[in-house]
Coordinates of C-alpha atoms and ligand atoms in Angstrom, one line a residue:
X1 CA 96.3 120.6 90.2
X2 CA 96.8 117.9 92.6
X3 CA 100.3 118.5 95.2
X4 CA 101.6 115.6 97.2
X5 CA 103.0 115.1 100.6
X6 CA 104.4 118.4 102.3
X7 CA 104.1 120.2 98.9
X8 CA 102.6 123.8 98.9
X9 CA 102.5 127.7 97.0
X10 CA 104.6 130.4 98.6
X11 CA 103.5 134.3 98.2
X12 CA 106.2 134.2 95.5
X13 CA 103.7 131.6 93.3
X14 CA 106.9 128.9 93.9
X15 CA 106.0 125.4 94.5
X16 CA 107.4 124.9 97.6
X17 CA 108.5 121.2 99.0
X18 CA 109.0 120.6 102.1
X19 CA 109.4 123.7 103.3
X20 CA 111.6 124.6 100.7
X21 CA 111.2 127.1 97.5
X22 CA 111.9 124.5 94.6
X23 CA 113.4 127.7 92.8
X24 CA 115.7 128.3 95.4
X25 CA 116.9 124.8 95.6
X26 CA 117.0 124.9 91.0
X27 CA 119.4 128.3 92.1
X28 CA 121.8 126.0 94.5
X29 CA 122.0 122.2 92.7
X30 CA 120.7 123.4 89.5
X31 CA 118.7 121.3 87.0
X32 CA 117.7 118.3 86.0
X33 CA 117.0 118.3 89.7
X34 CA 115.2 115.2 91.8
X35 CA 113.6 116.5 95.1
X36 CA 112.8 113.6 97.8
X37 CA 110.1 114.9 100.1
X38 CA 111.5 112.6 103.2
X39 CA 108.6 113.6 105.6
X40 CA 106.4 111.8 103.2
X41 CA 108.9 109.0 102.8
X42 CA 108.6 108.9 106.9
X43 CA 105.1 109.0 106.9
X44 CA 104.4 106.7 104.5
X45 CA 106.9 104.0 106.3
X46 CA 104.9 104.9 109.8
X47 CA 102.1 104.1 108.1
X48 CA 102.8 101.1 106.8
X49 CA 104.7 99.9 110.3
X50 CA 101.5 101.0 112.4
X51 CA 99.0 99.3 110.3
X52 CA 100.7 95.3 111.7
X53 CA 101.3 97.2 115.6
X54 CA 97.5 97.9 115.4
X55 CA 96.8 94.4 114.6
X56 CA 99.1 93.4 117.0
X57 CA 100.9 91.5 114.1
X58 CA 104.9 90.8 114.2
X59 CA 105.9 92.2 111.1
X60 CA 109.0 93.4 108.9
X61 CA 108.5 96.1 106.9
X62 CA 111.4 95.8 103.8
X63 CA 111.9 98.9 101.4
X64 CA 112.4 97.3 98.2
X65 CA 115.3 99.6 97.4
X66 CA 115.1 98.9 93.7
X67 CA 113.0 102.0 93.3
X68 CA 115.6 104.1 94.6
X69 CA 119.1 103.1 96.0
X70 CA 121.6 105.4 97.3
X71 CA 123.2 105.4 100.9
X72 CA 121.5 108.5 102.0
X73 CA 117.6 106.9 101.7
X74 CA 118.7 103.4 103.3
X75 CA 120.1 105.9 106.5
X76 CA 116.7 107.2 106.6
X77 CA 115.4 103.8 106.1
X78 CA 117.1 102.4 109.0
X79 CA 115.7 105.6 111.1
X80 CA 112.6 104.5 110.1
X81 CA 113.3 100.8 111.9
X82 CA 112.7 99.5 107.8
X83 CA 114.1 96.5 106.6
X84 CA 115.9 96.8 103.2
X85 CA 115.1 94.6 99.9
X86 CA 118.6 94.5 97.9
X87 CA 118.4 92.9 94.1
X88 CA 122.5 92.7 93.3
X89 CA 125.9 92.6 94.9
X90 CA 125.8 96.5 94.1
X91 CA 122.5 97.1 95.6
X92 CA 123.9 95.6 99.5
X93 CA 127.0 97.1 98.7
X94 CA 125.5 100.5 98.9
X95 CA 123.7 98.9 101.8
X96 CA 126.9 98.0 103.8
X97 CA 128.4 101.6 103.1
X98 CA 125.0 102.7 104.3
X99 CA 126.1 100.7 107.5
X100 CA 122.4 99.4 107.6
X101 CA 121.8 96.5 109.9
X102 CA 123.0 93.4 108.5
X103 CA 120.3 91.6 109.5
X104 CA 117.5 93.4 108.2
X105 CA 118.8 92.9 104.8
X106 CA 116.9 90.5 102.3
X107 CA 118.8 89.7 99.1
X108 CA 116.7 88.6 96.1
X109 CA 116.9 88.0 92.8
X110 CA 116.7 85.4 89.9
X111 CA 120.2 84.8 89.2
X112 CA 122.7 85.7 92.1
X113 CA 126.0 84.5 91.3
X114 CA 128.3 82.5 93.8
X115 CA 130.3 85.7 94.1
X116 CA 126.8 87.9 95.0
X117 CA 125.9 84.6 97.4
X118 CA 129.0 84.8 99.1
X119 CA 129.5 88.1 99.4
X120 CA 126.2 88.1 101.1
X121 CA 127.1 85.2 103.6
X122 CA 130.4 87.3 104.3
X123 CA 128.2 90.5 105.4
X124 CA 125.7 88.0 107.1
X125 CA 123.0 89.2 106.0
X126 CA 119.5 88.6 107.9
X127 CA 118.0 86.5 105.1
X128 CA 118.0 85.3 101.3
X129 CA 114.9 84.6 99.7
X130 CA 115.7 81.5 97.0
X131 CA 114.8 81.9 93.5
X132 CA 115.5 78.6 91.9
X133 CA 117.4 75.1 92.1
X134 CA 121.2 76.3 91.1
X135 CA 120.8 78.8 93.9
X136 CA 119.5 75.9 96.7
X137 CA 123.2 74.0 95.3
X138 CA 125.1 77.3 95.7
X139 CA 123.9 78.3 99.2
X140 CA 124.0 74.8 100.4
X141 CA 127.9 75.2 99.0
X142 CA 128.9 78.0 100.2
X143 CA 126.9 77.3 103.8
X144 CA 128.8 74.2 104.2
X145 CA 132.0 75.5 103.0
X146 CA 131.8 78.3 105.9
X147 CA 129.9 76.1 108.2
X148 CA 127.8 79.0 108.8
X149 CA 123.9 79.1 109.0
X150 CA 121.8 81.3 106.8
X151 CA 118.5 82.2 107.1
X152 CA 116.1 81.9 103.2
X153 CA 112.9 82.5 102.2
X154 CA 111.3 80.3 98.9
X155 CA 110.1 82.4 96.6
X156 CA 107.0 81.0 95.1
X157 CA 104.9 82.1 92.5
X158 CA 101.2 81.8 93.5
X159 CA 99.5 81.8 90.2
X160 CA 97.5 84.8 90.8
X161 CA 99.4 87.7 88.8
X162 CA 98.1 90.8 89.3
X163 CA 98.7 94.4 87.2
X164 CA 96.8 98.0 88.0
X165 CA 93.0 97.4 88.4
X166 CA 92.9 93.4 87.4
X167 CA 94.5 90.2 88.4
X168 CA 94.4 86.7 87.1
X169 CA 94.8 83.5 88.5
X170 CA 96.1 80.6 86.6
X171 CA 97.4 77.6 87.6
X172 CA 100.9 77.5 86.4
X173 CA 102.6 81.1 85.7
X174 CA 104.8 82.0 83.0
X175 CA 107.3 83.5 85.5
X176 CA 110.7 84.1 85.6
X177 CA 110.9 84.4 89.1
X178 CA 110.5 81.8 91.9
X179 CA 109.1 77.9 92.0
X180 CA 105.6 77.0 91.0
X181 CA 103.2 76.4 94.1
X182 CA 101.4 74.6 92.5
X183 CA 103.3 72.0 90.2
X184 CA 105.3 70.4 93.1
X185 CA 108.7 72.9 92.3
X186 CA 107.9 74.4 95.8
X187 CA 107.5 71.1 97.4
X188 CA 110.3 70.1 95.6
X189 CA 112.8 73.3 97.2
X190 CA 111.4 72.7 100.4
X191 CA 112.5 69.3 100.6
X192 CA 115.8 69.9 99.4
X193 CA 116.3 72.6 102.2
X194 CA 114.6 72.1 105.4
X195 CA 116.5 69.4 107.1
X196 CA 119.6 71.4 106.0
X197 CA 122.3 71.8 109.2
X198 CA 122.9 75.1 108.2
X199 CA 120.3 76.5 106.0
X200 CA 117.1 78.3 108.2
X201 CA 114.2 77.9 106.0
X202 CA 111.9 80.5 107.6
X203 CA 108.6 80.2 104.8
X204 CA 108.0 81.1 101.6
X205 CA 108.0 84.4 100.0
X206 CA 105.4 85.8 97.1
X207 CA 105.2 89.3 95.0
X208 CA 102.5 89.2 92.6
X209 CA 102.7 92.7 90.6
X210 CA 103.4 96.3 90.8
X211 CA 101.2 99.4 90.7
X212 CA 98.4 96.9 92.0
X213 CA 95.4 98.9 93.5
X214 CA 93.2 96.8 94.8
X215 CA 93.3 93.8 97.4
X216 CA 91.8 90.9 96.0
X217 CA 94.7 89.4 94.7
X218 CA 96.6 89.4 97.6
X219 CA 94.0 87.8 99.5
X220 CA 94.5 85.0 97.0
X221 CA 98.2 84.9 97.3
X222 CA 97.7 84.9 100.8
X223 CA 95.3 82.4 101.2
X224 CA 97.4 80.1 98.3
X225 CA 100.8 80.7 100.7
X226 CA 98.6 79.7 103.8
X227 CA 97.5 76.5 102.4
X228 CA 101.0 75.3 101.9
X229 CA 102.2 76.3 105.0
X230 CA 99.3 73.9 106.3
X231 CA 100.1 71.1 104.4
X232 CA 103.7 71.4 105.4
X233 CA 102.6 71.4 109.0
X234 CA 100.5 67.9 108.2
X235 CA 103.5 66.2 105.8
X236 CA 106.8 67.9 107.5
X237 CA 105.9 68.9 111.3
X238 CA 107.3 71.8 109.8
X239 CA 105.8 75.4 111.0
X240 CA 106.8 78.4 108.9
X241 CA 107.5 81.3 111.1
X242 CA 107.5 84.1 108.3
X243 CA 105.0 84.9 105.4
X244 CA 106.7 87.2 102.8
X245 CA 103.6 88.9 100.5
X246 CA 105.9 90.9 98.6
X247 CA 105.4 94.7 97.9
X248 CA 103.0 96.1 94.6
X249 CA 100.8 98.8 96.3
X250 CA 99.8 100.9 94.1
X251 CA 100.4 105.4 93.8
X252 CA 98.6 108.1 92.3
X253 CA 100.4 109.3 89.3
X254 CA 97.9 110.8 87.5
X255 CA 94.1 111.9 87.9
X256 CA 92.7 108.5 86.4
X257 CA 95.3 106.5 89.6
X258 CA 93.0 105.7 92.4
X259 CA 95.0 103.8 94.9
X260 CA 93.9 102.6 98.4
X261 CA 95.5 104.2 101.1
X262 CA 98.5 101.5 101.8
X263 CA 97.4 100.5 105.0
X264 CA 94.5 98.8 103.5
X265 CA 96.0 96.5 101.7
X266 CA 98.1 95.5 105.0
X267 CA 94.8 95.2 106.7
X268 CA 93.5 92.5 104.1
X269 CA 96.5 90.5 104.1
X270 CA 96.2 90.6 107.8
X271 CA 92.2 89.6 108.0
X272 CA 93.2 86.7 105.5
X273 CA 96.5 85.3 107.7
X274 CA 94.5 86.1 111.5
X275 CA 91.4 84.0 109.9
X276 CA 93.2 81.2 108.5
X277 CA 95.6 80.5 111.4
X278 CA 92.5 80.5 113.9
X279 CA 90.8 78.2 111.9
X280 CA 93.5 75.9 111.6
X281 CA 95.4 76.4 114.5
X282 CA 98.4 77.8 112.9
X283 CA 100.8 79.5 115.0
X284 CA 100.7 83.2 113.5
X285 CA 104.1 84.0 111.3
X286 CA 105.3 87.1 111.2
X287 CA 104.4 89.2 108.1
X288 CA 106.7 90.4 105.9
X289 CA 105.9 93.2 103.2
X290 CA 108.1 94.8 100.8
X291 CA 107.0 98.3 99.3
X292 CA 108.9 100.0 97.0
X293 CA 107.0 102.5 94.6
X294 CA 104.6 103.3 97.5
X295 CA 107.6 104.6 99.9
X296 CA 109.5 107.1 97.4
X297 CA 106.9 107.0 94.2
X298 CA 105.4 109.8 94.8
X299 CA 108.1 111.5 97.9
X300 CA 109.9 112.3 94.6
X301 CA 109.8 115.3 91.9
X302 CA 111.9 116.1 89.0
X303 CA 112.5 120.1 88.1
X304 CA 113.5 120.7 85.0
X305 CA 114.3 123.7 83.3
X306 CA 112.7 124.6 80.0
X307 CA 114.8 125.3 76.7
X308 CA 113.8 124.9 73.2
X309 CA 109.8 125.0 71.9
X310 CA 108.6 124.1 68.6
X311 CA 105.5 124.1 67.1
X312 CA 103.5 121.8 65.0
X313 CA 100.6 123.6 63.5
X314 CA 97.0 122.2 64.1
X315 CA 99.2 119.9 66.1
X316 CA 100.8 119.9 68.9
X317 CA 103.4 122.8 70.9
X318 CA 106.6 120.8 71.7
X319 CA 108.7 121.5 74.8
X320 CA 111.4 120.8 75.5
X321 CA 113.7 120.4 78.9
X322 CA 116.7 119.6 80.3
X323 CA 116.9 115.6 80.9
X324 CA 114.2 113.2 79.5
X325 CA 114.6 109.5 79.1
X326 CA 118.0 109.4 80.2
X327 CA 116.6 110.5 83.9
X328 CA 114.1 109.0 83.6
X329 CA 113.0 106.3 81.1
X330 CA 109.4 104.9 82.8
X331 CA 107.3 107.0 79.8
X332 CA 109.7 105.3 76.7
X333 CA 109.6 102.1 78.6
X334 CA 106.2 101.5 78.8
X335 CA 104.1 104.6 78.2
X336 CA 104.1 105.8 82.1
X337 CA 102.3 108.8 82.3
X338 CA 103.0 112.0 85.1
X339 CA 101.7 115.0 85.5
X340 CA 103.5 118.4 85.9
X341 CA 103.3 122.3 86.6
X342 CA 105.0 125.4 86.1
X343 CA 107.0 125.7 89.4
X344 CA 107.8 128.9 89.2
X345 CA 104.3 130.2 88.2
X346 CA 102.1 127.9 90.3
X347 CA 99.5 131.3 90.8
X348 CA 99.3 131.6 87.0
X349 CA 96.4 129.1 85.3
X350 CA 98.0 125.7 84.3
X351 CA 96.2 125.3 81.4
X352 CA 98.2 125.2 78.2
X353 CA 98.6 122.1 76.7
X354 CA 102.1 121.2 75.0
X355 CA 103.8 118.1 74.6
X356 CA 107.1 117.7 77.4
X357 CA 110.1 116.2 75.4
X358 CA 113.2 115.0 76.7
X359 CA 116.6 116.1 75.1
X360 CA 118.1 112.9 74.0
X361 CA 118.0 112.0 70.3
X362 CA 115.6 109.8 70.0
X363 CA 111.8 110.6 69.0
X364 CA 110.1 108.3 71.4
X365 CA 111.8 110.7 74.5
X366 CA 108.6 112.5 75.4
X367 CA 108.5 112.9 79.2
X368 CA 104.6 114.0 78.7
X369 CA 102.4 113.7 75.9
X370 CA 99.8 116.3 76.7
X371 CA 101.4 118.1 79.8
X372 CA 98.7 121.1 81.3
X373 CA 101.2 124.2 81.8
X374 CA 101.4 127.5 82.7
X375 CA 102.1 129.7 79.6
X376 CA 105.3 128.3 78.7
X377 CA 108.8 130.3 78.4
X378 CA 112.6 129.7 78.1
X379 CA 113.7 129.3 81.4
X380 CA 110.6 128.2 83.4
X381 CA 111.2 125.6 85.7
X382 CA 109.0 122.1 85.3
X383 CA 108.0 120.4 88.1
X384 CA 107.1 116.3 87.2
X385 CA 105.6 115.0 90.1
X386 CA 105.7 111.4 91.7
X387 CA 109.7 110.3 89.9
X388 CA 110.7 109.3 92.9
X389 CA 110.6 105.6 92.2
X390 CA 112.5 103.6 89.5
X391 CA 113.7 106.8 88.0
X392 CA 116.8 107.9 89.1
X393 CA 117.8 104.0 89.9
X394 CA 117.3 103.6 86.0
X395 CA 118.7 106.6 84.8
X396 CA 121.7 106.1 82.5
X397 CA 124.7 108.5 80.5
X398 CA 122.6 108.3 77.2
X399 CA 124.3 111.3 75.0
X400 CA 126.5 111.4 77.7
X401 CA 124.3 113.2 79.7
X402 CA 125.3 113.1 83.2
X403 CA 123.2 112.0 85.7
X404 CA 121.0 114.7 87.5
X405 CA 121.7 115.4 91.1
X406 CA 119.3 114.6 94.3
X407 CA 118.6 116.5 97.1
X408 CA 116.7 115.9 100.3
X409 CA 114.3 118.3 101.6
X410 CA 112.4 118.3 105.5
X411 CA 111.3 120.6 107.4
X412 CA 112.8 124.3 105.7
X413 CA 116.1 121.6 105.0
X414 CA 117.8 120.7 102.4
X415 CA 120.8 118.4 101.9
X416 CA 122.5 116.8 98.7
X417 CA 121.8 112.9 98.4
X418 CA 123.5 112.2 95.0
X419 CA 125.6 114.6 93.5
X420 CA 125.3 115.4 90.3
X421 CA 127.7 113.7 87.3
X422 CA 130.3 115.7 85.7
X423 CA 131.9 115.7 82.5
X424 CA 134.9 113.9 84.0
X425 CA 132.8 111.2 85.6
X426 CA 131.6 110.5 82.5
X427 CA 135.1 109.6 81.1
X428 CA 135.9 108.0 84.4
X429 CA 136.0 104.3 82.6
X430 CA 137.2 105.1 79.6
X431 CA 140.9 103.5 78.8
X432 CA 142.5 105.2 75.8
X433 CA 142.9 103.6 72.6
X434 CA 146.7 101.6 72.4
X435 CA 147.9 102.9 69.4
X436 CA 150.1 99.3 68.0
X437 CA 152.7 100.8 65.8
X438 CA 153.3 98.5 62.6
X439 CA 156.0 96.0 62.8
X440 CA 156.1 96.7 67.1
X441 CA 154.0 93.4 67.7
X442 CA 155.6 90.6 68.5
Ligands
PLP1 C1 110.2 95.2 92.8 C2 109.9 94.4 94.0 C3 109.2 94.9 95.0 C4 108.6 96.3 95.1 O1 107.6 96.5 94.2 P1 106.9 97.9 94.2 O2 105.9 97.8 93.1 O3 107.9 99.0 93.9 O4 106.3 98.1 95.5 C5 109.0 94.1 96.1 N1 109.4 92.8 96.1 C6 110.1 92.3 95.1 C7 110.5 90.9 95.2 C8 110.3 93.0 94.0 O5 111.0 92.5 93.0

């Protein structure tokens, strides 16, 4: 059995995470129950931030908080001296009320509306990184309308599109996201912006994949973002002083995940940007990465508590627990696969095979096809490991299940993050049917 982070066995046979007995915390906040390890959260942000320092490389370091949002991980974000990726208006709202430094906040996304833009402008963000051509017309609107400057990033899309162990590189890609870099769209959003009174063009910005583990294809999308920052210099006189390179690195969720350790893909990005801008005599931008999944993928664990079991014969055992797809979707979604234990018998063999199913009514909620258990029992608590990244932030009321709670542990500490949904939350929105009593319209 493989244990991340700070995770370890106590003379009980308890998982224990950092420094705390997972049983214990299932006896305080109770279950469905998500566990951030924050010392690994730390670490993994040091590591990341060290990596450019021992280069010597200015760099921003942006937690794309799309994995997991809540106020409590953007304060230990901006401990950390991270930058913060927000997607939507509610995404930097939880940022402001976060108080996280305005202008280490990056707002993306493919369709921000005028409201999202000018709430943005309002809260003066650090930067926006452009999607497409309504959103140059909107900033340039609002920008003018408040005669106030605003940095942007153009997000391009490389043609090099990379998934888990592969990548291709094409030369146009079917993208919803960002202007070609190579059809003339990028030329054509540069051109539109960069004499702009207001609006800061500061480069372009790139994010080729997700759960990537290897670093070829960002040396493309390096290289690819280099050359147009060259020709920009010849055409424009126009030097770029930031290269974006997006986020992607890859975690180990299972046996068969081998990522690199995430500093090496920051090395390679940073051999390919130190080469190029010798050779040409480029003035060396800062480097910008974003990292979601490889901050809080795998600083996060779900407990669960076991209830019903059924069995197939010649089959398959099923068994089930106490959340599923409505905490956490990733294995419905697209066949995402975890491993787990028996948290509360981690010195008994791990070795029975059953199937871990979800509660809500749908047959596709399997958390686990073929989960390796201890001997399994009503009541036993199931760890899942590595659900700290776009779980919880796509967890929804399905069944009307509320939404589990998360807790924070460091150090022998623990401390409630998200509290978890009651009944009465869940009714929250509801209005009450307005009963129209015949002949009272008028
Ligand atoms: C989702 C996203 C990221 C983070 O991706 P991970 O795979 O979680 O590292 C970074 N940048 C952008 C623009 C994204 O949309």
């Amino acid at each position: 059995m493989h244990l991340y982070g700070t995770q370890s066995v106590n003379e009980k046979g308890h998982l224990v995470i950092g420094g705390v007995d997972s049983i214990e915390l299932v006896n305080t906040y109770q279950t469905p129950l998500i566990v951030y390890d924050i010392e690994l959260f730390r670490k993994r942000a040091r590591a990341f931030k060290e990596t450019f320092q021992a280069e010597g490389i200015q760099a921003e370091v942006a937690y794309a908080s799309k994995a997991f949002s809540s106020i409590a991980i953007y304060e230990v974000a901006k401990e950390e001296g991270l930058s913060l990726d927000v997607v939507s208006g509610g995404e930097l709202y939880t940022a402001v009320q976060a108080g996280f430094p305005r202008e280490r906040i990056h707002f993306h996304g493919n369709n921000k509306s005028f409201e999202e833009l000018t709430y943005a402008f309002s809260e003066e963000i650090g930067c926006i990184v452009i999607d497409n051509f309504l959103e140059i017309d909107l900033i340039q609107q609002i920008a003018y309308e408040r005669k106030q400057e605003m940095n942007v990033l153009i997000r391009v899309t490389p043609g090099v599109e990379a998934s888990t162990h592969d990548y291709i590189t094409t030369g146009q890609e079917d993208s919803k996201f960002g202007f070609d870099l190579k059809n003339g769209q990028t030329d054509d959003a540069f051109y539109q912006l960069h004499n702009d009174p207001y609006v800061k063009v500061l480069g372009m910005h790139c994010h080729i994949g997700s759960q990537i583990f290897e670093t070829t294809a960002f040396r493309y999308a390096a290289e690819a973002l280099m050359e147009k920052m060259i020709a920009w210099r010849e055409q424009y006189d126009f030097i770029c002083p930031v290269l974006n390179l997006g986020g992607g690195f890859g975690i180990r969720y299972t046996e068969e995940d081998t990522p690199l350790a995430p500093e090496k893909y920051v090395e390679e990005m940073a051999r390919v940007v130190l080469s190029m801008t010798r050779e040409y005599q480029y003035p060396m931008p800062e480097i910008w990465i974003e990292p979601g999944r490889s901050l809080v993928g795998d600083a996060g664990t779900t407990l669960y508590k076991v209830g019903s079991m059924k069995e197939v014969p010649n089959t398959r055992t099923y068994v089930a627990v106490d959340g599923g797809m409505s905490d956490n979707i990733r294995p419905a979604l697209y066949d995402a696969e975890y491993t787990a234990v028996t948290a509360n018998k981690m010195t008994e063999p791990q070795h029975t095979i059953v199937t871990l199913a979800g509660k809500c009514c749908e047959s596709g909620d399997k958390l686990i096809e073929q989960a390796s258990i201890a001997e399994p029992e009503q009541g036993d608590i199931i760890a899942t490991f590595c659900t700290g990244a776009y779980s919880y932030s796509m967890a929804s009321n399905y069944n009307r299940l509320p939404r589990p709670a998360v807790v924070f542990v460091e150090n022998g500490d623990h401390q409630l993050a998200i509290r978890r949904e009651t009944y009465e939350d869940l009714t929250r929105l509801d209005v009450p049917f307005q009963t129209v009593k015949r002949g009272d319209r008028v």
